[in-house]
């Protein structure tokens, strides 16, 4: 059990063996709020080469305060501390969606808040079509049903090709140099923390945070990805918040506008000074997510919050 700086329980690590035998790593951040009824739990799904550490700061924010909720973060297969798959062909959205279903079932989760960054948002949309009862509200972080080819090409160009730094200081410089143009708003002092999100650690040094074989799953892409409008439309039954990085090359303003026209309960927000995909480390974005989730919680929770405020 990891604790906060104040000594309160922050999160616990756990592993789930999914249906094909792989062991996946996850964290549970325990709600620390004052409300009698615990708010809807949140399940955070990372991007293609990222992992559950991406959501650490957001999970601490969402698991504390008056609208506290349990938060679960997942390392997809082949990422973070989860097992690598011997068959790279399993690094695809449908298989990873089934993994999320298995992890949620192991924790008794349903009607949850799904927070998906990029690939995690694709998984959320597919899950909305295949397992709608698992989702009560969704946050899509810089992803939509139309993926811009420019951004997809950029991602395919670095997956499995990033050099391995020898120290954490080198890792911070590498991550900064690769991202500074798309993320000019990130303070210099945060790049090492971001590097520690992306890389695993062994013997005090950075090691790869994902299976290099993941790159082979991208090599099968030939041209633009098909639009996922039917899967996005499956989210019409729940409130949706769309975050778009101001300099994103994967999610366009035009796609966000089209999403808003199709979804009656969609809210969108631009994350200033960040590209694909926003890190969710800044306080305004965390506050926007917390406010959105609190406003969509079950009525009993919102009544308790009203009492707390009186």
GROMACS .gro file of C-alpha atoms in nm, residues 28-281:
model
  254
   28UNK     CA    1  -0.663   0.103  -0.698
   29UNK     CA    2  -0.668   0.451  -0.546
   30UNK     CA    3  -0.893   0.443  -0.241
   31UNK     CA    4  -1.154   0.717  -0.206
   32UNK     CA    5  -1.066   0.953   0.080
   33UNK     CA    6  -1.367   1.187   0.067
   34UNK     CA    7  -1.623   1.287   0.327
   35UNK     CA    8  -1.943   1.183   0.148
   36UNK     CA    9  -2.146   0.897   0.289
   37UNK     CA   10  -2.208   0.740  -0.050
   38UNK     CA   11  -1.899   0.666  -0.256
   39UNK     CA   12  -1.922   0.824  -0.599
   40UNK     CA   13  -1.911   0.626  -0.923
   41UNK     CA   14  -1.568   0.455  -0.955
   42UNK     CA   15  -1.335   0.565  -1.234
   43UNK     CA   16  -1.136   0.332  -1.457
   44UNK     CA   17  -0.842   0.491  -1.641
   45UNK     CA   18  -0.716   0.343  -1.968
   46UNK     CA   19  -0.383   0.467  -2.110
   47UNK     CA   20  -0.261   0.544  -2.460
   48UNK     CA   21  -0.079   0.314  -2.701
   49UNK     CA   22   0.269   0.321  -2.543
   50UNK     CA   23   0.171   0.467  -2.208
   51UNK     CA   24   0.060   0.293  -1.889
   52UNK     CA   25  -0.142   0.347  -1.574
   53UNK     CA   26   0.125   0.572  -1.420
   54UNK     CA   27   0.001   0.840  -1.661
   55UNK     CA   28  -0.302   0.889  -1.435
   56UNK     CA   29  -0.128   0.906  -1.096
   57UNK     CA   30  -0.180   1.279  -1.035
   58UNK     CA   31  -0.534   1.271  -1.171
   59UNK     CA   32  -0.618   0.962  -0.961
   60UNK     CA   33  -0.497   1.135  -0.644
   61UNK     CA   34  -0.715   1.435  -0.727
   62UNK     CA   35  -1.025   1.227  -0.802
   63UNK     CA   36  -0.986   0.999  -0.500
   64UNK     CA   37  -0.971   1.295  -0.258
   65UNK     CA   38  -1.200   1.587  -0.179
   66UNK     CA   39  -1.575   1.597  -0.123
   67UNK     CA   40  -1.662   1.400  -0.440
   68UNK     CA   41  -1.400   1.131  -0.378
   69UNK     CA   42  -1.423   0.811  -0.577
   70UNK     CA   43  -1.221   0.492  -0.609
   71UNK     CA   44  -0.995   0.516  -0.912
   72UNK     CA   45  -0.848   0.220  -1.099
   73UNK     CA   46  -0.558   0.256  -1.342
   74UNK     CA   47  -0.459  -0.023  -1.577
   75UNK     CA   48  -0.139  -0.124  -1.756
   76UNK     CA   49  -0.254  -0.275  -2.086
   77UNK     CA   50  -0.091  -0.601  -2.195
   78UNK     CA   51   0.269  -0.540  -2.292
   79UNK     CA   52   0.286  -0.207  -2.109
   80UNK     CA   53   0.405  -0.097  -1.766
   81UNK     CA   54   0.422  -0.391  -1.525
   82UNK     CA   55   0.182  -0.613  -1.719
   83UNK     CA   56   0.298  -0.930  -1.894
   84UNK     CA   57   0.415  -0.908  -2.252
   85UNK     CA   58   0.217  -1.110  -2.503
   86UNK     CA   59   0.412  -1.375  -2.693
   87UNK     CA   60   0.196  -1.304  -2.997
   88UNK     CA   61   0.216  -0.938  -3.107
   89UNK     CA   62  -0.107  -0.985  -3.302
   90UNK     CA   63  -0.292  -0.963  -2.970
   91UNK     CA   64  -0.190  -0.599  -2.929
   92UNK     CA   65  -0.519  -0.484  -3.080
   93UNK     CA   66  -0.817  -0.290  -2.945
   94UNK     CA   67  -1.068  -0.582  -2.932
   95UNK     CA   68  -0.833  -0.800  -2.724
   96UNK     CA   69  -0.738  -0.511  -2.497
   97UNK     CA   70  -1.106  -0.429  -2.453
   98UNK     CA   71  -1.168  -0.785  -2.331
   99UNK     CA   72  -0.880  -0.736  -2.087
  100UNK     CA   73  -1.054  -0.431  -1.942
  101UNK     CA   74  -1.377  -0.630  -1.912
  102UNK     CA   75  -1.190  -0.903  -1.721
  103UNK     CA   76  -1.021  -0.655  -1.485
  104UNK     CA   77  -1.350  -0.476  -1.415
  105UNK     CA   78  -1.524  -0.808  -1.352
  106UNK     CA   79  -1.253  -0.906  -1.104
  107UNK     CA   80  -1.326  -0.588  -0.905
  108UNK     CA   81  -1.705  -0.602  -0.939
  109UNK     CA   82  -1.713  -0.279  -1.140
  110UNK     CA   83  -1.999  -0.166  -1.362
  111UNK     CA   84  -2.162   0.167  -1.449
  112UNK     CA   85  -1.814   0.315  -1.405
  113UNK     CA   86  -1.657   0.637  -1.530
  114UNK     CA   87  -1.424   0.536  -1.813
  115UNK     CA   88  -1.136   0.779  -1.871
  116UNK     CA   89  -0.953   0.684  -2.189
  117UNK     CA   90  -0.643   0.849  -2.329
  118UNK     CA   91  -0.602   0.793  -2.705
  119UNK     CA   92  -0.594   0.411  -2.739
  120UNK     CA   93  -0.784   0.394  -2.411
  121UNK     CA   94  -1.056   0.608  -2.565
  122UNK     CA   95  -1.082   0.372  -2.862
  123UNK     CA   96  -1.125   0.086  -2.615
  124UNK     CA   97  -1.396   0.288  -2.440
  125UNK     CA   98  -1.591   0.340  -2.761
  126UNK     CA   99  -1.566  -0.027  -2.857
  127UNK     CA  100  -1.673  -0.128  -2.506
  128UNK     CA  101  -1.975   0.102  -2.529
  129UNK     CA  102  -2.095  -0.107  -2.822
  130UNK     CA  103  -2.001  -0.448  -2.681
  131UNK     CA  104  -2.057  -0.406  -2.303
  132UNK     CA  105  -2.270  -0.093  -2.252
  133UNK     CA  106  -2.362  -0.173  -1.890
  134UNK     CA  107  -2.001  -0.128  -1.779
  135UNK     CA  108  -1.995   0.243  -1.867
  136UNK     CA  109  -2.189   0.511  -1.681
  137UNK     CA  110  -1.998   0.812  -1.814
  138UNK     CA  111  -1.694   0.859  -2.039
  139UNK     CA  112  -1.400   1.096  -2.073
  140UNK     CA  113  -1.219   1.077  -2.409
  141UNK     CA  114  -0.872   1.230  -2.388
  142UNK     CA  115  -0.767   1.354  -2.731
  143UNK     CA  116  -0.940   1.082  -2.927
  144UNK     CA  117  -1.251   1.050  -3.136
  145UNK     CA  118  -1.401   0.832  -3.406
  146UNK     CA  119  -1.183   0.992  -3.677
  147UNK     CA  120  -0.805   0.965  -3.635
  148UNK     CA  121  -0.594   1.206  -3.835
  149UNK     CA  122  -0.341   1.028  -4.057
  150UNK     CA  123  -0.068   1.282  -3.978
  151UNK     CA  124  -0.076   1.193  -3.610
  152UNK     CA  125  -0.099   0.821  -3.677
  153UNK     CA  126   0.206   0.836  -3.903
  154UNK     CA  127   0.401   1.027  -3.639
  155UNK     CA  128   0.318   0.770  -3.372
  156UNK     CA  129   0.410   0.477  -3.599
  157UNK     CA  130   0.745   0.646  -3.659
  158UNK     CA  131   0.861   0.634  -3.297
  159UNK     CA  132   0.700   0.322  -3.146
  160UNK     CA  133   0.978   0.072  -3.077
  161UNK     CA  134   1.245   0.313  -3.205
  162UNK     CA  135   1.297   0.544  -2.908
  163UNK     CA  136   1.657   0.519  -2.778
  164UNK     CA  137   1.700   0.392  -2.423
  165UNK     CA  138   1.850   0.656  -2.190
  166UNK     CA  139   2.112   0.551  -1.939
  167UNK     CA  140   1.999   0.772  -1.650
  168UNK     CA  141   1.682   0.946  -1.539
  169UNK     CA  142   1.837   1.282  -1.622
  170UNK     CA  143   1.897   1.161  -1.977
  171UNK     CA  144   1.543   1.026  -1.988
  172UNK     CA  145   1.404   1.365  -1.888
  173UNK     CA  146   1.603   1.539  -2.163
  174UNK     CA  147   1.499   1.281  -2.421
  175UNK     CA  148   1.131   1.307  -2.336
  176UNK     CA  149   1.149   1.686  -2.332
  177UNK     CA  150   1.326   1.704  -2.669
  178UNK     CA  151   1.072   1.468  -2.826
  179UNK     CA  152   0.770   1.653  -2.689
  180UNK     CA  153   0.851   2.018  -2.625
  181UNK     CA  154   0.711   2.146  -2.958
  182UNK     CA  155   0.375   1.979  -2.896
  183UNK     CA  156   0.373   2.056  -2.521
  184UNK     CA  157   0.511   2.408  -2.473
  185UNK     CA  158   0.302   2.455  -2.157
  186UNK     CA  159   0.477   2.177  -1.962
  187UNK     CA  160   0.719   2.328  -1.705
  188UNK     CA  161   1.082   2.215  -1.734
  189UNK     CA  162   1.069   2.071  -1.384
  190UNK     CA  163   0.802   1.817  -1.482
  191UNK     CA  164   0.985   1.632  -1.759
  192UNK     CA  165   1.161   1.384  -1.532
  193UNK     CA  166   0.830   1.297  -1.365
  194UNK     CA  167   0.680   1.240  -1.711
  195UNK     CA  168   0.979   1.028  -1.809
  196UNK     CA  169   0.918   0.813  -1.501
  197UNK     CA  170   0.561   0.765  -1.621
  198UNK     CA  171   0.679   0.643  -1.960
  199UNK     CA  172   0.976   0.424  -1.867
  200UNK     CA  173   0.990   0.138  -1.622
  201UNK     CA  174   1.276   0.123  -1.370
  202UNK     CA  175   1.526  -0.151  -1.298
  203UNK     CA  176   1.827  -0.118  -1.066
  204UNK     CA  177   1.767   0.256  -1.050
  205UNK     CA  178   1.781   0.304  -1.426
  206UNK     CA  179   1.514   0.355  -1.691
  207UNK     CA  180   1.413   0.051  -1.897
  208UNK     CA  181   1.150   0.023  -2.171
  209UNK     CA  182   0.795   0.082  -2.052
  210UNK     CA  183   0.635  -0.124  -2.328
  211UNK     CA  184   0.701  -0.430  -2.542
  212UNK     CA  185   0.891  -0.322  -2.859
  213UNK     CA  186   0.685  -0.581  -3.048
  214UNK     CA  187   0.399  -0.335  -3.016
  215UNK     CA  188   0.541  -0.163  -3.323
  216UNK     CA  189   0.455  -0.466  -3.536
  217UNK     CA  190   0.087  -0.419  -3.462
  218UNK     CA  191   0.112  -0.075  -3.626
  219UNK     CA  192   0.291  -0.202  -3.938
  220UNK     CA  193  -0.030  -0.371  -4.053
  221UNK     CA  194  -0.198  -0.032  -4.094
  222UNK     CA  195  -0.233   0.058  -4.460
  223UNK     CA  196  -0.377   0.402  -4.503
  224UNK     CA  197  -0.627   0.581  -4.280
  225UNK     CA  198  -0.804   0.393  -4.004
  226UNK     CA  199  -1.175   0.341  -4.062
  227UNK     CA  200  -1.396   0.589  -3.878
  228UNK     CA  201  -1.557   0.456  -3.561
  229UNK     CA  202  -1.882   0.652  -3.572
  230UNK     CA  203  -2.101   0.349  -3.490
  231UNK     CA  204  -1.888   0.279  -3.180
  232UNK     CA  205  -1.895   0.645  -3.079
  233UNK     CA  206  -2.272   0.652  -3.127
  234UNK     CA  207  -2.296   0.371  -2.870
  235UNK     CA  208  -2.186   0.632  -2.614
  236UNK     CA  209  -2.500   0.843  -2.671
  237UNK     CA  210  -2.664   0.677  -2.371
  238UNK     CA  211  -2.408   0.832  -2.130
  239UNK     CA  212  -2.259   1.180  -2.074
  240UNK     CA  213  -1.925   1.231  -2.249
  241UNK     CA  214  -1.643   1.481  -2.193
  242UNK     CA  215  -1.398   1.524  -2.481
  243UNK     CA  216  -1.058   1.675  -2.409
  244UNK     CA  217  -0.854   1.797  -2.704
  245UNK     CA  218  -0.495   1.909  -2.686
  246UNK     CA  219  -0.461   2.255  -2.842
  247UNK     CA  220  -0.182   2.136  -3.076
  248UNK     CA  221  -0.313   1.782  -3.127
  249UNK     CA  222  -0.236   1.616  -3.461
  250UNK     CA  223  -0.463   1.317  -3.393
  251UNK     CA  224  -0.797   1.476  -3.303
  252UNK     CA  225  -0.917   1.771  -3.512
  253UNK     CA  226  -1.150   2.054  -3.415
  254UNK     CA  227  -1.375   1.942  -3.701
  255UNK     CA  228  -1.410   1.594  -3.552
  256UNK     CA  229  -1.494   1.737  -3.209
  257UNK     CA  230  -1.763   1.956  -3.367
  258UNK     CA  231  -1.907   1.656  -3.552
  259UNK     CA  232  -1.908   1.456  -3.227
  260UNK     CA  233  -2.100   1.734  -3.053
  261UNK     CA  234  -2.362   1.738  -3.329
  262UNK     CA  235  -2.423   1.364  -3.289
  263UNK     CA  236  -2.415   1.343  -2.909
  264UNK     CA  237  -2.679   1.533  -2.708
  265UNK     CA  238  -2.483   1.523  -2.381
  266UNK     CA  239  -2.129   1.590  -2.498
  267UNK     CA  240  -1.904   1.852  -2.338
  268UNK     CA  241  -1.570   1.947  -2.490
  269UNK     CA  242  -1.267   2.128  -2.352
  270UNK     CA  243  -0.937   2.235  -2.507
  271UNK     CA  244  -0.620   2.178  -2.305
  272UNK     CA  245  -0.404   2.484  -2.374
  273UNK     CA  246  -0.040   2.439  -2.466
  274UNK     CA  247  -0.055   2.060  -2.502
  275UNK     CA  248  -0.071   1.823  -2.797
  276UNK     CA  249  -0.142   1.453  -2.826
  277UNK     CA  250  -0.227   1.342  -2.574
  278UNK     CA  251  -0.265   1.579  -2.276
  279UNK     CA  252  -0.083   1.452  -1.967
  280UNK     CA  253  -0.374   1.535  -1.732
  281UNK     CA  254  -0.128   1.675  -1.481
   0.00000   0.00000   0.00000
